[in-house]
Amino acid sequence: MTNPLLEISDLSVEFGAHGQTRQIINGISFTVERNEIIGLVGESGSGKSTTARSVIGLLPPTGRSFGRIVFDGNEISMASAKEIRSVRGRQIGFVAQNPFDALNPILTIERQFFNVMRAHEKISRKDSRARAEELLRSVGINDTQRVLAGHAHELSGGMAQRVVIAIALSLDPKLLIADEPTTALDMTVQRRVLDLMREIILSTGRSMLLVTHDLTVVATYCDRVAVMFRGDILEVGDVQSVFTDPQHEYTRALLNAAAGKGLTTDGLRERGPSAETARVS
Ligand SMILES: Nc1ncnc2c1ncn2[C@@H]1O[C@H](COP(=O)(O)OP(=O)(O)O)[C@@H](O)[C@H]1O
Ligand SMILES: [Mg+2]
């Protein structure tokens, strides 16, 4: 038995100063196993982003978290800000909804790759460029010369998100946390980017925590799912079992709503690396 890659125990988060605090996350526990994609699903405002951000120490200054977070055998909930910074990025990559928030508008893409790599290791411009080219190709960008020499505003949304994913992968993180990474993209691009992320994550033995409000995305791309509602996790399980035999009224309601938009539970993903096997119409 191997231990989980990420173990979150009794995580609570509150916002505000004393006297005026509001609890947003109510002592949740779940794990991310090695080499899996787990979906964190729930309606807007249920606390998905807050959960994701607590793991990488990126809560806003008004937020405070409690509980225990163990990453790859090391407790990071107690780590100092400096230690968290070295874990974040290097071992846990983060991809947010809007790629243009993550990219610097005035630096070339090549420079941004270099800055990220250099922050964590001694690397030459030449080596950083070679690695950037390879990563860009791995996310399906062939025109690497042009992209590396250019700036964020020259990229389409789908291309920009691929660049952000490639930058997040440049430090070879064991875990990628993606918070609605394709919500800002149109449907076809969304699928292409998610297909690619699944392929890269599973073929390289990494894991991904995929935050989404979209059950079709969960059905198509995730191995397990955690259902969030108002700061609690109602249930966690294989996508197959949760979708065919939900234990909570709320999960059932979510599934019924998604079924109205065309989600089917036949052909749900079985544990396996191929994105082609899931049939969700
Ligand atoms: N910086 C903040 N200050 C106060 N409340 C916040 C802050 N960020 C989020 N919240 C509150 O926390 C709750 C969960 O938000 P969030 O984690 O963004 O949910 P989700 O990602 O599921 O949409 C919401 O009620 C939101 O208003
Ligand atoms: Mg969110």
PDB file of C-alpha atoms and ligand atoms in Angstrom:
ATOM      1  CA  MET A   1       0.000   0.000   0.000  1.00  0.00           C
ATOM      2  CA  THR A   2       1.317   3.444  -0.881  1.00  0.00           C
ATOM      3  CA  ASN A   3       0.263   6.459   1.101  1.00  0.00           C
ATOM      4  CA  PRO A   4      -1.876   9.082  -0.638  1.00  0.00           C
ATOM      5  CA  LEU A   5      -0.100  11.901  -2.448  1.00  0.00           C
ATOM      6  CA  LEU A   6      -2.178  14.512  -0.652  1.00  0.00           C
ATOM      7  CA  GLU A   7      -4.095  14.000   2.558  1.00  0.00           C
ATOM      8  CA  ILE A   8      -6.407  16.718   3.828  1.00  0.00           C
ATOM      9  CA  SER A   9      -7.784  16.147   7.308  1.00  0.00           C
ATOM     10  CA  ASP A  10     -10.343  18.285   9.064  1.00  0.00           C
ATOM     11  CA  LEU A  11      -9.606  21.398   7.015  1.00  0.00           C
ATOM     12  CA  SER A  12     -11.526  24.506   8.054  1.00  0.00           C
ATOM     13  CA  VAL A  13     -11.235  27.978   6.599  1.00  0.00           C
ATOM     14  CA  GLU A  14     -12.631  31.219   7.922  1.00  0.00           C
ATOM     15  CA  PHE A  15     -12.582  34.703   6.480  1.00  0.00           C
ATOM     16  CA  GLY A  16     -12.576  38.037   8.290  1.00  0.00           C
ATOM     17  CA  ALA A  17     -11.071  39.604  11.374  1.00  0.00           C
ATOM     18  CA  HIS A  18     -11.940  38.545  14.922  1.00  0.00           C
ATOM     19  CA  GLY A  19     -15.508  39.210  15.934  1.00  0.00           C
ATOM     20  CA  GLN A  20     -16.474  39.283  12.265  1.00  0.00           C
ATOM     21  CA  THR A  21     -15.385  35.885  11.021  1.00  0.00           C
ATOM     22  CA  ARG A  22     -17.337  33.662   8.710  1.00  0.00           C
ATOM     23  CA  GLN A  23     -16.548  29.989   8.438  1.00  0.00           C
ATOM     24  CA  ILE A  24     -16.423  28.924   4.800  1.00  0.00           C
ATOM     25  CA  ILE A  25     -14.987  25.410   4.997  1.00  0.00           C
ATOM     26  CA  ASN A  26     -16.281  23.173   7.758  1.00  0.00           C
ATOM     27  CA  GLY A  27     -13.641  20.583   8.603  1.00  0.00           C
ATOM     28  CA  ILE A  28     -13.400  18.601   5.381  1.00  0.00           C
ATOM     29  CA  SER A  29     -11.263  15.529   4.761  1.00  0.00           C
ATOM     30  CA  PHE A  30     -10.280  13.829   1.535  1.00  0.00           C
ATOM     31  CA  THR A  31      -7.234  12.448  -0.248  1.00  0.00           C
ATOM     32  CA  VAL A  32      -5.667  12.706  -3.668  1.00  0.00           C
ATOM     33  CA  GLU A  33      -4.199   9.335  -4.553  1.00  0.00           C
ATOM     34  CA  ARG A  34      -1.111   8.822  -6.675  1.00  0.00           C
ATOM     35  CA  ASN A  35      -1.665   8.939 -10.422  1.00  0.00           C
ATOM     36  CA  GLU A  36      -5.341   9.835 -10.356  1.00  0.00           C
ATOM     37  CA  ILE A  37      -7.543  12.698 -11.379  1.00  0.00           C
ATOM     38  CA  ILE A  38     -10.017  13.632  -8.699  1.00  0.00           C
ATOM     39  CA  GLY A  39     -12.782  16.123  -9.352  1.00  0.00           C
ATOM     40  CA  LEU A  40     -13.934  18.600  -6.741  1.00  0.00           C
ATOM     41  CA  VAL A  41     -17.448  19.466  -7.817  1.00  0.00           C
ATOM     42  CA  GLY A  42     -20.162  21.696  -6.426  1.00  0.00           C
ATOM     43  CA  GLU A  43     -22.164  24.763  -7.236  1.00  0.00           C
ATOM     44  CA  SER A  44     -20.675  28.236  -7.272  1.00  0.00           C
ATOM     45  CA  GLY A  45     -19.885  29.489  -3.756  1.00  0.00           C
ATOM     46  CA  SER A  46     -19.631  26.003  -2.209  1.00  0.00           C
ATOM     47  CA  GLY A  47     -15.960  26.523  -1.304  1.00  0.00           C
ATOM     48  CA  LYS A  48     -14.065  24.722  -4.078  1.00  0.00           C
ATOM     49  CA  SER A  49     -11.588  27.510  -4.830  1.00  0.00           C
ATOM     50  CA  THR A  50     -11.043  28.202  -1.139  1.00  0.00           C
ATOM     51  CA  THR A  51     -10.199  24.530  -0.597  1.00  0.00           C
ATOM     52  CA  ALA A  52      -7.822  24.473  -3.578  1.00  0.00           C
ATOM     53  CA  ARG A  53      -6.100  27.664  -2.502  1.00  0.00           C
ATOM     54  CA  SER A  54      -5.613  26.505   1.114  1.00  0.00           C
ATOM     55  CA  VAL A  55      -3.611  23.550  -0.131  1.00  0.00           C
ATOM     56  CA  ILE A  56      -1.083  25.777  -1.866  1.00  0.00           C
ATOM     57  CA  GLY A  57      -1.058  28.503   0.764  1.00  0.00           C
ATOM     58  CA  LEU A  58      -2.675  31.031  -1.550  1.00  0.00           C
ATOM     59  CA  LEU A  59      -5.575  32.171   0.621  1.00  0.00           C
ATOM     60  CA  PRO A  60      -6.174  35.915   0.659  1.00  0.00           C
ATOM     61  CA  PRO A  61      -4.760  37.688   3.757  1.00  0.00           C
ATOM     62  CA  THR A  62      -8.197  37.731   5.419  1.00  0.00           C
ATOM     63  CA  GLY A  63      -8.443  33.938   5.247  1.00  0.00           C
ATOM     64  CA  ARG A  64      -7.174  31.505   7.867  1.00  0.00           C
ATOM     65  CA  SER A  65      -7.035  27.753   7.610  1.00  0.00           C
ATOM     66  CA  PHE A  66      -6.965  25.050  10.282  1.00  0.00           C
ATOM     67  CA  GLY A  67      -6.422  21.326  10.050  1.00  0.00           C
ATOM     68  CA  ARG A  68      -3.819  19.039   8.651  1.00  0.00           C
ATOM     69  CA  ILE A  69      -2.478  18.849   5.114  1.00  0.00           C
ATOM     70  CA  VAL A  70       0.082  16.175   4.337  1.00  0.00           C
ATOM     71  CA  PHE A  71       1.736  16.233   0.931  1.00  0.00           C
ATOM     72  CA  ASP A  72       3.844  13.264  -0.130  1.00  0.00           C
ATOM     73  CA  GLY A  73       4.432  12.294   3.493  1.00  0.00           C
ATOM     74  CA  ASN A  74       5.284  15.810   4.716  1.00  0.00           C
ATOM     75  CA  GLU A  75       2.951  17.960   6.728  1.00  0.00           C
ATOM     76  CA  ILE A  76       2.632  21.290   4.937  1.00  0.00           C
ATOM     77  CA  SER A  77      -0.136  22.788   7.058  1.00  0.00           C
ATOM     78  CA  MET A  78       2.483  23.671   9.662  1.00  0.00           C
ATOM     79  CA  ALA A  79       5.113  24.744   7.167  1.00  0.00           C
ATOM     80  CA  SER A  80       6.433  28.272   7.150  1.00  0.00           C
ATOM     81  CA  ALA A  81       5.491  30.611   4.315  1.00  0.00           C
ATOM     82  CA  LYS A  82       8.928  30.038   2.808  1.00  0.00           C
ATOM     83  CA  GLU A  83       8.566  26.280   2.889  1.00  0.00           C
ATOM     84  CA  ILE A  84       5.114  26.500   1.358  1.00  0.00           C
ATOM     85  CA  ARG A  85       6.493  28.653  -1.451  1.00  0.00           C
ATOM     86  CA  SER A  86       9.057  26.011  -2.270  1.00  0.00           C
ATOM     87  CA  VAL A  87       6.442  23.239  -2.282  1.00  0.00           C
ATOM     88  CA  ARG A  88       3.989  25.304  -4.293  1.00  0.00           C
ATOM     89  CA  GLY A  89       5.074  25.482  -7.890  1.00  0.00           C
ATOM     90  CA  ARG A  90       7.838  22.966  -7.542  1.00  0.00           C
ATOM     91  CA  GLN A  91       5.808  20.033  -6.261  1.00  0.00           C
ATOM     92  CA  ILE A  92       2.279  21.344  -6.594  1.00  0.00           C
ATOM     93  CA  GLY A  93       1.438  23.220  -9.762  1.00  0.00           C
ATOM     94  CA  PHE A  94      -1.547  25.519  -9.944  1.00  0.00           C
ATOM     95  CA  VAL A  95      -3.644  26.457 -12.951  1.00  0.00           C
ATOM     96  CA  ALA A  96      -6.502  28.917 -12.518  1.00  0.00           C
ATOM     97  CA  GLN A  97      -9.534  29.766 -14.599  1.00  0.00           C
ATOM     98  CA  ASN A  98      -8.168  32.795 -16.436  1.00  0.00           C
ATOM     99  CA  PRO A  99      -4.773  32.170 -18.039  1.00  0.00           C
ATOM    100  CA  PHE A 100      -4.226  35.878 -18.580  1.00  0.00           C
ATOM    101  CA  ASP A 101      -4.206  36.429 -14.793  1.00  0.00           C
ATOM    102  CA  ALA A 102      -1.267  34.051 -14.539  1.00  0.00           C
ATOM    103  CA  LEU A 103       0.736  35.492 -17.416  1.00  0.00           C
ATOM    104  CA  ASN A 104       2.752  38.681 -17.198  1.00  0.00           C
ATOM    105  CA  PRO A 105       1.633  41.051 -19.989  1.00  0.00           C
ATOM    106  CA  ILE A 106       5.014  42.697 -20.517  1.00  0.00           C
ATOM    107  CA  LEU A 107       7.427  39.765 -20.477  1.00  0.00           C
ATOM    108  CA  THR A 108       7.955  37.364 -23.368  1.00  0.00           C
ATOM    109  CA  ILE A 109       6.660  33.847 -22.819  1.00  0.00           C
ATOM    110  CA  GLU A 110      10.247  32.582 -22.945  1.00  0.00           C
ATOM    111  CA  ARG A 111      11.220  34.915 -20.107  1.00  0.00           C
ATOM    112  CA  GLN A 112       8.273  33.704 -18.015  1.00  0.00           C
ATOM    113  CA  PHE A 113       9.342  30.086 -18.375  1.00  0.00           C
ATOM    114  CA  PHE A 114      12.861  31.094 -17.390  1.00  0.00           C
ATOM    115  CA  ASN A 115      11.729  33.102 -14.346  1.00  0.00           C
ATOM    116  CA  VAL A 116       9.652  30.211 -13.007  1.00  0.00           C
ATOM    117  CA  MET A 117      12.395  27.631 -13.491  1.00  0.00           C
ATOM    118  CA  ARG A 118      15.113  29.907 -12.173  1.00  0.00           C
ATOM    119  CA  ALA A 119      13.136  30.607  -9.000  1.00  0.00           C
ATOM    120  CA  HIS A 120      13.500  26.954  -8.086  1.00  0.00           C
ATOM    121  CA  GLU A 121      16.764  25.802  -9.611  1.00  0.00           C
ATOM    122  CA  LYS A 122      19.976  26.962 -11.214  1.00  0.00           C
ATOM    123  CA  ILE A 123      19.328  26.813 -14.934  1.00  0.00           C
ATOM    124  CA  SER A 124      20.806  28.544 -17.986  1.00  0.00           C
ATOM    125  CA  ARG A 125      18.734  30.511 -20.498  1.00  0.00           C
ATOM    126  CA  LYS A 126      19.605  27.936 -23.107  1.00  0.00           C
ATOM    127  CA  ASP A 127      18.474  24.939 -21.039  1.00  0.00           C
ATOM    128  CA  SER A 128      15.340  26.734 -19.924  1.00  0.00           C
ATOM    129  CA  ARG A 129      14.483  27.500 -23.552  1.00  0.00           C
ATOM    130  CA  ALA A 130      15.029  23.886 -24.590  1.00  0.00           C
ATOM    131  CA  ARG A 131      12.792  22.656 -21.795  1.00  0.00           C
ATOM    132  CA  ALA A 132      10.140  25.273 -22.612  1.00  0.00           C
ATOM    133  CA  GLU A 133      10.093  24.153 -26.250  1.00  0.00           C
ATOM    134  CA  GLU A 134       9.664  20.544 -25.251  1.00  0.00           C
ATOM    135  CA  LEU A 135       6.863  21.402 -22.810  1.00  0.00           C
ATOM    136  CA  LEU A 136       5.052  23.539 -25.361  1.00  0.00           C
ATOM    137  CA  ARG A 137       5.165  20.660 -27.826  1.00  0.00           C
ATOM    138  CA  SER A 138       3.793  18.344 -25.150  1.00  0.00           C
ATOM    139  CA  VAL A 139       0.743  20.601 -24.793  1.00  0.00           C
ATOM    140  CA  GLY A 140       0.243  20.575 -28.541  1.00  0.00           C
ATOM    141  CA  ILE A 141       1.947  23.840 -29.511  1.00  0.00           C
ATOM    142  CA  ASN A 142       4.211  23.277 -32.501  1.00  0.00           C
ATOM    143  CA  ASP A 143       4.976  26.867 -33.348  1.00  0.00           C
ATOM    144  CA  THR A 144       7.246  27.151 -30.314  1.00  0.00           C
ATOM    145  CA  GLN A 145       9.582  29.819 -31.721  1.00  0.00           C
ATOM    146  CA  ARG A 146       6.813  32.292 -32.309  1.00  0.00           C
ATOM    147  CA  VAL A 147       5.028  31.606 -29.012  1.00  0.00           C
ATOM    148  CA  LEU A 148       8.214  31.896 -26.933  1.00  0.00           C
ATOM    149  CA  ALA A 149       9.220  35.165 -28.552  1.00  0.00           C
ATOM    150  CA  GLY A 150       5.731  36.626 -28.205  1.00  0.00           C
ATOM    151  CA  HIS A 151       3.610  38.073 -25.418  1.00  0.00           C
ATOM    152  CA  ALA A 152       0.412  36.923 -23.717  1.00  0.00           C
ATOM    153  CA  HIS A 153      -1.887  39.272 -25.637  1.00  0.00           C
ATOM    154  CA  GLU A 154      -0.899  37.625 -28.917  1.00  0.00           C
ATOM    155  CA  LEU A 155      -2.354  34.302 -27.755  1.00  0.00           C
ATOM    156  CA  SER A 156      -5.918  33.018 -27.971  1.00  0.00           C
ATOM    157  CA  GLY A 157      -7.509  31.879 -24.690  1.00  0.00           C
ATOM    158  CA  GLY A 158      -6.921  28.222 -25.502  1.00  0.00           C
ATOM    159  CA  MET A 159      -3.282  28.817 -26.437  1.00  0.00           C
ATOM    160  CA  ALA A 160      -2.701  30.951 -23.343  1.00  0.00           C
ATOM    161  CA  GLN A 161      -4.104  28.232 -21.077  1.00  0.00           C
ATOM    162  CA  ARG A 162      -1.826  25.671 -22.744  1.00  0.00           C
ATOM    163  CA  VAL A 163       1.124  27.956 -22.086  1.00  0.00           C
ATOM    164  CA  VAL A 164       0.118  28.312 -18.422  1.00  0.00           C
ATOM    165  CA  ILE A 165      -0.202  24.532 -18.111  1.00  0.00           C
ATOM    166  CA  ALA A 166       3.235  24.083 -19.705  1.00  0.00           C
ATOM    167  CA  ILE A 167       4.741  26.613 -17.285  1.00  0.00           C
ATOM    168  CA  ALA A 168       3.077  24.825 -14.337  1.00  0.00           C
ATOM    169  CA  LEU A 169       4.558  21.547 -15.592  1.00  0.00           C
ATOM    170  CA  SER A 170       8.033  23.023 -16.058  1.00  0.00           C
ATOM    171  CA  LEU A 171       8.976  22.244 -12.453  1.00  0.00           C
ATOM    172  CA  ASP A 172       7.722  18.688 -12.795  1.00  0.00           C
ATOM    173  CA  PRO A 173       5.149  18.894  -9.980  1.00  0.00           C
ATOM    174  CA  LYS A 174       3.699  15.668  -8.616  1.00  0.00           C
ATOM    175  CA  LEU A 175       0.304  17.289  -8.232  1.00  0.00           C
ATOM    176  CA  LEU A 176      -1.471  19.766 -10.449  1.00  0.00           C
ATOM    177  CA  ILE A 177      -4.336  21.704  -8.925  1.00  0.00           C
ATOM    178  CA  ALA A 178      -6.536  23.133 -11.649  1.00  0.00           C
ATOM    179  CA  ASP A 179      -9.336  25.486 -10.622  1.00  0.00           C
ATOM    180  CA  GLU A 180     -11.920  25.567 -13.433  1.00  0.00           C
ATOM    181  CA  PRO A 181      -9.034  25.584 -15.930  1.00  0.00           C
ATOM    182  CA  THR A 182     -11.209  25.576 -19.027  1.00  0.00           C
ATOM    183  CA  THR A 183     -14.345  27.403 -17.929  1.00  0.00           C
ATOM    184  CA  ALA A 184     -13.242  30.529 -19.800  1.00  0.00           C
ATOM    185  CA  LEU A 185     -12.679  28.594 -23.045  1.00  0.00           C
ATOM    186  CA  ASP A 186     -15.198  27.592 -25.689  1.00  0.00           C
ATOM    187  CA  MET A 187     -16.500  24.019 -25.746  1.00  0.00           C
ATOM    188  CA  THR A 188     -14.221  22.490 -28.384  1.00  0.00           C
ATOM    189  CA  VAL A 189     -11.096  24.106 -26.972  1.00  0.00           C
ATOM    190  CA  GLN A 190     -12.197  23.074 -23.475  1.00  0.00           C
ATOM    191  CA  ARG A 191     -12.298  19.409 -24.463  1.00  0.00           C
ATOM    192  CA  ARG A 192      -9.007  19.572 -26.304  1.00  0.00           C
ATOM    193  CA  VAL A 193      -7.216  21.120 -23.322  1.00  0.00           C
ATOM    194  CA  LEU A 194      -8.748  18.666 -20.838  1.00  0.00           C
ATOM    195  CA  ASP A 195      -7.926  15.667 -23.063  1.00  0.00           C
ATOM    196  CA  LEU A 196      -4.362  16.853 -23.127  1.00  0.00           C
ATOM    197  CA  MET A 197      -4.162  17.472 -19.378  1.00  0.00           C
ATOM    198  CA  ARG A 198      -5.511  14.030 -18.607  1.00  0.00           C
ATOM    199  CA  GLU A 199      -3.086  12.405 -21.007  1.00  0.00           C
ATOM    200  CA  ILE A 200      -0.053  14.284 -19.624  1.00  0.00           C
ATOM    201  CA  ILE A 201      -0.981  13.791 -15.974  1.00  0.00           C
ATOM    202  CA  LEU A 202      -1.624  10.070 -16.178  1.00  0.00           C
ATOM    203  CA  SER A 203       1.155   9.171 -18.600  1.00  0.00           C
ATOM    204  CA  THR A 204       3.741  10.830 -16.372  1.00  0.00           C
ATOM    205  CA  GLY A 205       2.498   9.370 -13.087  1.00  0.00           C
ATOM    206  CA  ARG A 206       1.251  12.679 -11.734  1.00  0.00           C
ATOM    207  CA  SER A 207      -2.075  13.487 -10.081  1.00  0.00           C
ATOM    208  CA  MET A 208      -4.579  16.255 -10.591  1.00  0.00           C
ATOM    209  CA  LEU A 209      -7.177  17.874  -8.403  1.00  0.00           C
ATOM    210  CA  LEU A 210      -9.641  19.231 -10.944  1.00  0.00           C
ATOM    211  CA  VAL A 211     -12.041  21.828  -9.584  1.00  0.00           C
ATOM    212  CA  THR A 212     -15.182  22.193 -11.673  1.00  0.00           C
ATOM    213  CA  HIS A 213     -18.886  22.901 -11.445  1.00  0.00           C
ATOM    214  CA  ASP A 214     -19.470  20.722 -14.507  1.00  0.00           C
ATOM    215  CA  LEU A 215     -20.489  17.097 -13.927  1.00  0.00           C
ATOM    216  CA  THR A 216     -19.889  16.233 -17.563  1.00  0.00           C
ATOM    217  CA  VAL A 217     -16.268  17.253 -17.111  1.00  0.00           C
ATOM    218  CA  VAL A 218     -16.102  15.022 -14.021  1.00  0.00           C
ATOM    219  CA  ALA A 219     -17.680  12.101 -15.881  1.00  0.00           C
ATOM    220  CA  THR A 220     -15.296  12.457 -18.802  1.00  0.00           C
ATOM    221  CA  TYR A 221     -11.998  13.221 -17.091  1.00  0.00           C
ATOM    222  CA  CYS A 222     -12.020  12.141 -13.441  1.00  0.00           C
ATOM    223  CA  ASP A 223     -11.384   8.838 -11.720  1.00  0.00           C
ATOM    224  CA  ARG A 224     -12.889   9.887  -8.396  1.00  0.00           C
ATOM    225  CA  VAL A 225     -15.059  12.774  -7.315  1.00  0.00           C
ATOM    226  CA  ALA A 226     -15.668  14.740  -4.127  1.00  0.00           C
ATOM    227  CA  VAL A 227     -19.002  16.523  -3.945  1.00  0.00           C
ATOM    228  CA  MET A 228     -18.946  19.854  -2.131  1.00  0.00           C
ATOM    229  CA  PHE A 229     -21.908  21.715  -0.711  1.00  0.00           C
ATOM    230  CA  ARG A 230     -21.723  24.833   1.451  1.00  0.00           C
ATOM    231  CA  GLY A 231     -18.286  24.157   2.861  1.00  0.00           C
ATOM    232  CA  ASP A 232     -18.797  20.442   3.438  1.00  0.00           C
ATOM    233  CA  ILE A 233     -17.835  17.413   1.405  1.00  0.00           C
ATOM    234  CA  LEU A 234     -20.945  15.302   1.154  1.00  0.00           C
ATOM    235  CA  GLU A 235     -19.412  12.277  -0.480  1.00  0.00           C
ATOM    236  CA  VAL A 236     -16.219  11.040  -2.107  1.00  0.00           C
ATOM    237  CA  GLY A 237     -15.916   7.998  -4.347  1.00  0.00           C
ATOM    238  CA  ASP A 238     -15.272   6.522  -7.759  1.00  0.00           C
ATOM    239  CA  VAL A 239     -17.055   8.540 -10.407  1.00  0.00           C
ATOM    240  CA  GLN A 240     -18.800   5.362 -11.481  1.00  0.00           C
ATOM    241  CA  SER A 241     -20.264   4.635  -8.028  1.00  0.00           C
ATOM    242  CA  VAL A 242     -21.111   8.207  -7.097  1.00  0.00           C
ATOM    243  CA  PHE A 243     -22.852   8.852 -10.406  1.00  0.00           C
ATOM    244  CA  THR A 244     -24.794   5.606 -10.511  1.00  0.00           C
ATOM    245  CA  ASP A 245     -25.533   5.331  -6.801  1.00  0.00           C
ATOM    246  CA  PRO A 246     -25.334   8.779  -5.159  1.00  0.00           C
ATOM    247  CA  GLN A 247     -25.617   8.721  -1.374  1.00  0.00           C
ATOM    248  CA  HIS A 248     -26.897  12.250  -0.988  1.00  0.00           C
ATOM    249  CA  GLU A 249     -30.026  14.012  -2.061  1.00  0.00           C
ATOM    250  CA  TYR A 250     -27.888  16.958  -3.163  1.00  0.00           C
ATOM    251  CA  THR A 251     -25.703  14.789  -5.423  1.00  0.00           C
ATOM    252  CA  ARG A 252     -28.874  13.301  -6.905  1.00  0.00           C
ATOM    253  CA  ALA A 253     -30.215  16.792  -7.616  1.00  0.00           C
ATOM    254  CA  LEU A 254     -26.951  17.827  -9.270  1.00  0.00           C
ATOM    255  CA  LEU A 255     -27.020  14.684 -11.419  1.00  0.00           C
ATOM    256  CA  ASN A 256     -30.652  15.213 -12.384  1.00  0.00           C
ATOM    257  CA  ALA A 257     -29.919  18.781 -13.404  1.00  0.00           C
ATOM    258  CA  ALA A 258     -26.925  17.601 -15.466  1.00  0.00           C
ATOM    259  CA  ALA A 259     -28.997  14.809 -17.041  1.00  0.00           C
ATOM    260  CA  GLY A 260     -31.354  17.503 -18.282  1.00  0.00           C
ATOM    261  CA  LYS A 261     -28.357  18.962 -20.099  1.00  0.00           C
ATOM    262  CA  GLY A 262     -27.402  15.643 -21.681  1.00  0.00           C
ATOM    263  CA  LEU A 263     -25.184  13.880 -19.106  1.00  0.00           C
ATOM    264  CA  THR A 264     -25.559  10.109 -19.334  1.00  0.00           C
ATOM    265  CA  THR A 265     -24.148   7.609 -16.877  1.00  0.00           C
ATOM    266  CA  ASP A 266     -23.712   4.749 -19.323  1.00  0.00           C
ATOM    267  CA  GLY A 267     -20.131   4.397 -20.477  1.00  0.00           C
ATOM    268  CA  LEU A 268     -18.812   6.312 -17.491  1.00  0.00           C
ATOM    269  CA  ARG A 269     -15.084   6.326 -17.156  1.00  0.00           C
ATOM    270  CA  GLU A 270     -13.577   3.190 -15.717  1.00  0.00           C
ATOM    271  CA  ARG A 271     -10.170   3.667 -14.136  1.00  0.00           C
ATOM    272  CA  GLY A 272      -7.844   3.915 -17.129  1.00  0.00           C
ATOM    273  CA  PRO A 273      -5.651   6.309 -19.067  1.00  0.00           C
ATOM    274  CA  SER A 274      -7.589   6.693 -22.288  1.00  0.00           C
ATOM    275  CA  ALA A 275      -9.761   9.755 -22.675  1.00  0.00           C
ATOM    276  CA  GLU A 276     -11.518   8.123 -25.612  1.00  0.00           C
ATOM    277  CA  THR A 277     -13.295   5.479 -23.558  1.00  0.00           C
ATOM    278  CA  ALA A 278     -15.746   7.781 -21.805  1.00  0.00           C
ATOM    279  CA  ARG A 279     -18.974   8.343 -23.667  1.00  0.00           C
ATOM    280  CA  VAL A 280     -20.803  11.376 -22.469  1.00  0.00           C
ATOM    281  CA  SER A 281     -23.147  12.856 -24.991  1.00  0.00           C
TER     282      SER A 281
HETATM  283  N1  LIG B   1     -11.630  36.663   0.203  1.00  0.00           N
HETATM  284  C1  LIG B   1     -12.814  36.307   0.679  1.00  0.00           C
HETATM  285  N2  LIG B   1     -13.368  36.968   1.740  1.00  0.00           N
HETATM  286  C2  LIG B   1     -14.565  36.586   2.240  1.00  0.00           C
HETATM  287  N3  LIG B   1     -15.305  35.582   1.763  1.00  0.00           N
HETATM  288  C3  LIG B   1     -14.819  34.894   0.710  1.00  0.00           C
HETATM  289  C4  LIG B   1     -13.562  35.212   0.110  1.00  0.00           C
HETATM  290  N4  LIG B   1     -13.350  34.348  -0.920  1.00  0.00           N
HETATM  291  C5  LIG B   1     -14.436  33.541  -0.954  1.00  0.00           C
HETATM  292  N5  LIG B   1     -15.322  33.864   0.022  1.00  0.00           N
HETATM  293  C6  LIG B   1     -16.585  33.187   0.278  1.00  0.00           C
HETATM  294  O1  LIG B   1     -16.351  31.806   0.451  1.00  0.00           O
HETATM  295  C7  LIG B   1     -17.396  31.046  -0.128  1.00  0.00           C
HETATM  296  C8  LIG B   1     -16.807  30.025  -1.054  1.00  0.00           C
HETATM  297  O2  LIG B   1     -16.199  30.687  -2.149  1.00  0.00           O
HETATM  298  P1  LIG B   1     -15.335  29.893  -3.233  1.00  0.00           P
HETATM  299  O3  LIG B   1     -14.343  29.065  -2.532  1.00  0.00           O
HETATM  300  O4  LIG B   1     -14.841  30.894  -4.200  1.00  0.00           O
HETATM  301  O5  LIG B   1     -16.438  28.946  -3.903  1.00  0.00           O
HETATM  302  P2  LIG B   1     -16.443  28.212  -5.306  1.00  0.00           P
HETATM  303  O6  LIG B   1     -15.038  28.175  -5.826  1.00  0.00           O
HETATM  304  O7  LIG B   1     -17.011  26.862  -5.020  1.00  0.00           O
HETATM  305  O8  LIG B   1     -17.348  28.987  -6.202  1.00  0.00           O
HETATM  306  C9  LIG B   1     -18.343  32.035  -0.796  1.00  0.00           C
HETATM  307  O9  LIG B   1     -19.437  32.241   0.065  1.00  0.00           O
HETATM  308  C10 LIG B   1     -17.515  33.276  -0.928  1.00  0.00           C
HETATM  309  O10 LIG B   1     -18.332  34.418  -0.845  1.00  0.00           O
HETATM  310 MG    MG B   2     -14.248  28.895  -7.633  1.00  0.00          MG
END
